[in-house]
Short mmCIF file of C-alpha atoms in Angstrom, two decimals:
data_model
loop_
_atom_site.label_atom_id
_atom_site.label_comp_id
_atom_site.label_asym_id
_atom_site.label_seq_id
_atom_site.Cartn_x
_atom_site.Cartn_y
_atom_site.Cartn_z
CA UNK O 1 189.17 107.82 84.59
CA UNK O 2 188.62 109.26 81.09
CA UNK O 3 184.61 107.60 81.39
CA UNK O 4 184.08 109.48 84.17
CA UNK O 5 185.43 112.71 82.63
CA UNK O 6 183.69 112.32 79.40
CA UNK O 7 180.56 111.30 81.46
CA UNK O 8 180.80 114.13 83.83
CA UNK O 9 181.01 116.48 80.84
CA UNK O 10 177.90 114.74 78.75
CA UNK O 11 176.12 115.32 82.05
CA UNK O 12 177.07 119.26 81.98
CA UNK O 13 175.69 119.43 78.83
CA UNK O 14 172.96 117.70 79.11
CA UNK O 15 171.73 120.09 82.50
CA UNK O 16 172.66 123.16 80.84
CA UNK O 17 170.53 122.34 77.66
CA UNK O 18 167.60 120.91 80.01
CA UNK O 19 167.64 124.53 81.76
CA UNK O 20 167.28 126.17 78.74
CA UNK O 21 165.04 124.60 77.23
CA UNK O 22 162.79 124.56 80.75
CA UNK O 23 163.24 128.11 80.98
CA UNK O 24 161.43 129.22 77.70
CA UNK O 25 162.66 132.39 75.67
CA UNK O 26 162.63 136.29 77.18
CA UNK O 27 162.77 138.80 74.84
CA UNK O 28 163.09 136.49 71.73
CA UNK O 29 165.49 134.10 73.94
CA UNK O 30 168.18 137.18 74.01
CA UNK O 31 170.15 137.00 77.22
CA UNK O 32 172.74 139.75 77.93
CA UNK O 33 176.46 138.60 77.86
CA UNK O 34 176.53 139.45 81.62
CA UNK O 35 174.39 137.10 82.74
CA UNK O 36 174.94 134.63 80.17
CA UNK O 37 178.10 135.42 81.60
CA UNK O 38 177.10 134.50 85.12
CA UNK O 39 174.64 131.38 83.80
CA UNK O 40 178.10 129.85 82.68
CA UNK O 41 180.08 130.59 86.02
CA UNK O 42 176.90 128.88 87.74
CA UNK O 43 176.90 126.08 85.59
CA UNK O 44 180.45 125.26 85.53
CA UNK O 45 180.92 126.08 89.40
CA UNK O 46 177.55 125.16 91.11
CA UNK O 47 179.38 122.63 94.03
CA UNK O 48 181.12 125.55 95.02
CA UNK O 49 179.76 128.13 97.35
CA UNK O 50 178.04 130.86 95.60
CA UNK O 51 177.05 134.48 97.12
CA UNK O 52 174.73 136.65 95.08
CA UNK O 53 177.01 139.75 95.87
CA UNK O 54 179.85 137.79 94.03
CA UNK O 55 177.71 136.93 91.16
CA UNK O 56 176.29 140.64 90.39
CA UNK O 57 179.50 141.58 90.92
CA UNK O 58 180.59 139.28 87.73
CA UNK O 59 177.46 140.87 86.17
CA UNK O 60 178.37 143.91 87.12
CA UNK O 61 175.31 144.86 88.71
CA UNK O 62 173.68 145.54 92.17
CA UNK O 63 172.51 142.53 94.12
CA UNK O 64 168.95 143.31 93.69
CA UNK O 65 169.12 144.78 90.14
CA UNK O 66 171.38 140.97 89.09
CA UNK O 67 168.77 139.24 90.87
CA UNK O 68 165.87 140.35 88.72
CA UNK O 69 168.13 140.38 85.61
CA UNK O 70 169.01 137.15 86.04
CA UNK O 71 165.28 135.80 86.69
CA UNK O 72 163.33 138.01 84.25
CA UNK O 73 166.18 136.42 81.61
CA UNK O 74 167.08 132.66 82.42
CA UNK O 75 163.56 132.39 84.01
CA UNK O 76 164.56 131.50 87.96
CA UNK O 77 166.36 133.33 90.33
CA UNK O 78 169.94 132.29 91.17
CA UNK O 79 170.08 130.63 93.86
CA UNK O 80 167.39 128.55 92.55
CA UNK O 81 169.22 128.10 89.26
CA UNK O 82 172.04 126.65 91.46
CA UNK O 83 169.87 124.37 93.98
CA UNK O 84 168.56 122.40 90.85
CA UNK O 85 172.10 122.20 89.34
CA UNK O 86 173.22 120.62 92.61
CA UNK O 87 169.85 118.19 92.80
CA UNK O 88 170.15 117.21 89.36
CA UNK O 89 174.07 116.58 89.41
CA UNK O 90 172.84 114.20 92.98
CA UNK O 91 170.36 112.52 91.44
CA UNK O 92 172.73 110.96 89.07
CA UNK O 93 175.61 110.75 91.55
CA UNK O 94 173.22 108.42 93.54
CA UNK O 95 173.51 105.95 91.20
CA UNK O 96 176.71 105.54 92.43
CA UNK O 97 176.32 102.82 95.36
CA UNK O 98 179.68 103.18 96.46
CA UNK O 99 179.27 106.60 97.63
CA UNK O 100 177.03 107.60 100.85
CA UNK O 101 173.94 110.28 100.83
CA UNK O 102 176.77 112.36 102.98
CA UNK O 103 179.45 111.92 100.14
CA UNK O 104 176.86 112.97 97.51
CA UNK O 105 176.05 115.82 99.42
CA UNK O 106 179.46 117.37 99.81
CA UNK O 107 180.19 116.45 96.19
CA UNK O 108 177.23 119.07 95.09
CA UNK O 109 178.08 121.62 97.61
CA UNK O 110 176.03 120.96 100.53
CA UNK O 111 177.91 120.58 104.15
CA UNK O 112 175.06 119.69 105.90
CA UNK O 113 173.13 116.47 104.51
CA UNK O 114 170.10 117.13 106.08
CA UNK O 115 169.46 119.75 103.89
CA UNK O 116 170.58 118.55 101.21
CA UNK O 117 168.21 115.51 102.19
CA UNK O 118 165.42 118.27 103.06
CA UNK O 119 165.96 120.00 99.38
CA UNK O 120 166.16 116.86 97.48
CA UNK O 121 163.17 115.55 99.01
CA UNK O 122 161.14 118.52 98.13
CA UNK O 123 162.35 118.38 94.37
CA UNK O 124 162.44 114.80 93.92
CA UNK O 125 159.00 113.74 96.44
CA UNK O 126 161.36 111.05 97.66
CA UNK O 127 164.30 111.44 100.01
CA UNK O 128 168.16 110.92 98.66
CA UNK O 129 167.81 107.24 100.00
CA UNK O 130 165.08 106.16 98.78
CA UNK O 131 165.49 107.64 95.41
CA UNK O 132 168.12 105.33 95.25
CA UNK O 133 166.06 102.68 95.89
CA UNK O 134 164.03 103.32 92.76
#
């Protein structure tokens, strides 16, 4: 429905701002175009799966050298950049009663919903279910 869109797409914004403004400035809050570049792909495409090779390769950059670009720049390293995407995106989607912890999962990109359960546990101190709860 056009809520959902338009609430899906608040949400986006709403994450990417929260990320930037958690991050705090590097080098006068310049970022590159290449990894702003890459920030964007991750933003828009977290649920999907994401290998490091494909994003320096967007960057066009090593694997190691995009790593510490990316981290010394946005202020986390991407595949962390991507795990909190996918927790924060859940923790709203759990609002959602009519979908199970496994649903939510797969809907952020996890297959396996005991990680996902393992991960959002660690970020949120309280397990997908019981977050829920709150």
């Amino acid at each position: 429905t056009e809520d959902r869109v338009i609430t899906q797409n608040l949400f986006h914004i709403l994450v990417r701002e929260l990320s930037r403004a958690l991050r705090g400035p590097s080098e006068g809050g310049f970022i590159p175009a290449r990894i702003q570049r890459v920030r964007e792909h991750i933003e828009a495409q977290y649920a999907r799966p994401v290998k490091i090779a494909d994003l320096a390769a967007l960057a066009s950059l090593s694997p190691a050298h995009f790593s510490a670009e990316y981290r010394h720049h946005v202020g986390m390293a991407p595949m962390e950049h991507v795990i909190e995407l996918r927790l924060l995106e859940a923790s709203t989607l759990l609002a959602n009663r009519n979908l199970t912890v496994s649903e939510v999962a797969s809907q952020v990109g996890y297959d396996d919903s005991y990680h996902f359960s393992k991960l959002f546990k660690k970020r949120f101190g309280a397990s997908p279910r019981a977050y829920r709860g709150k």
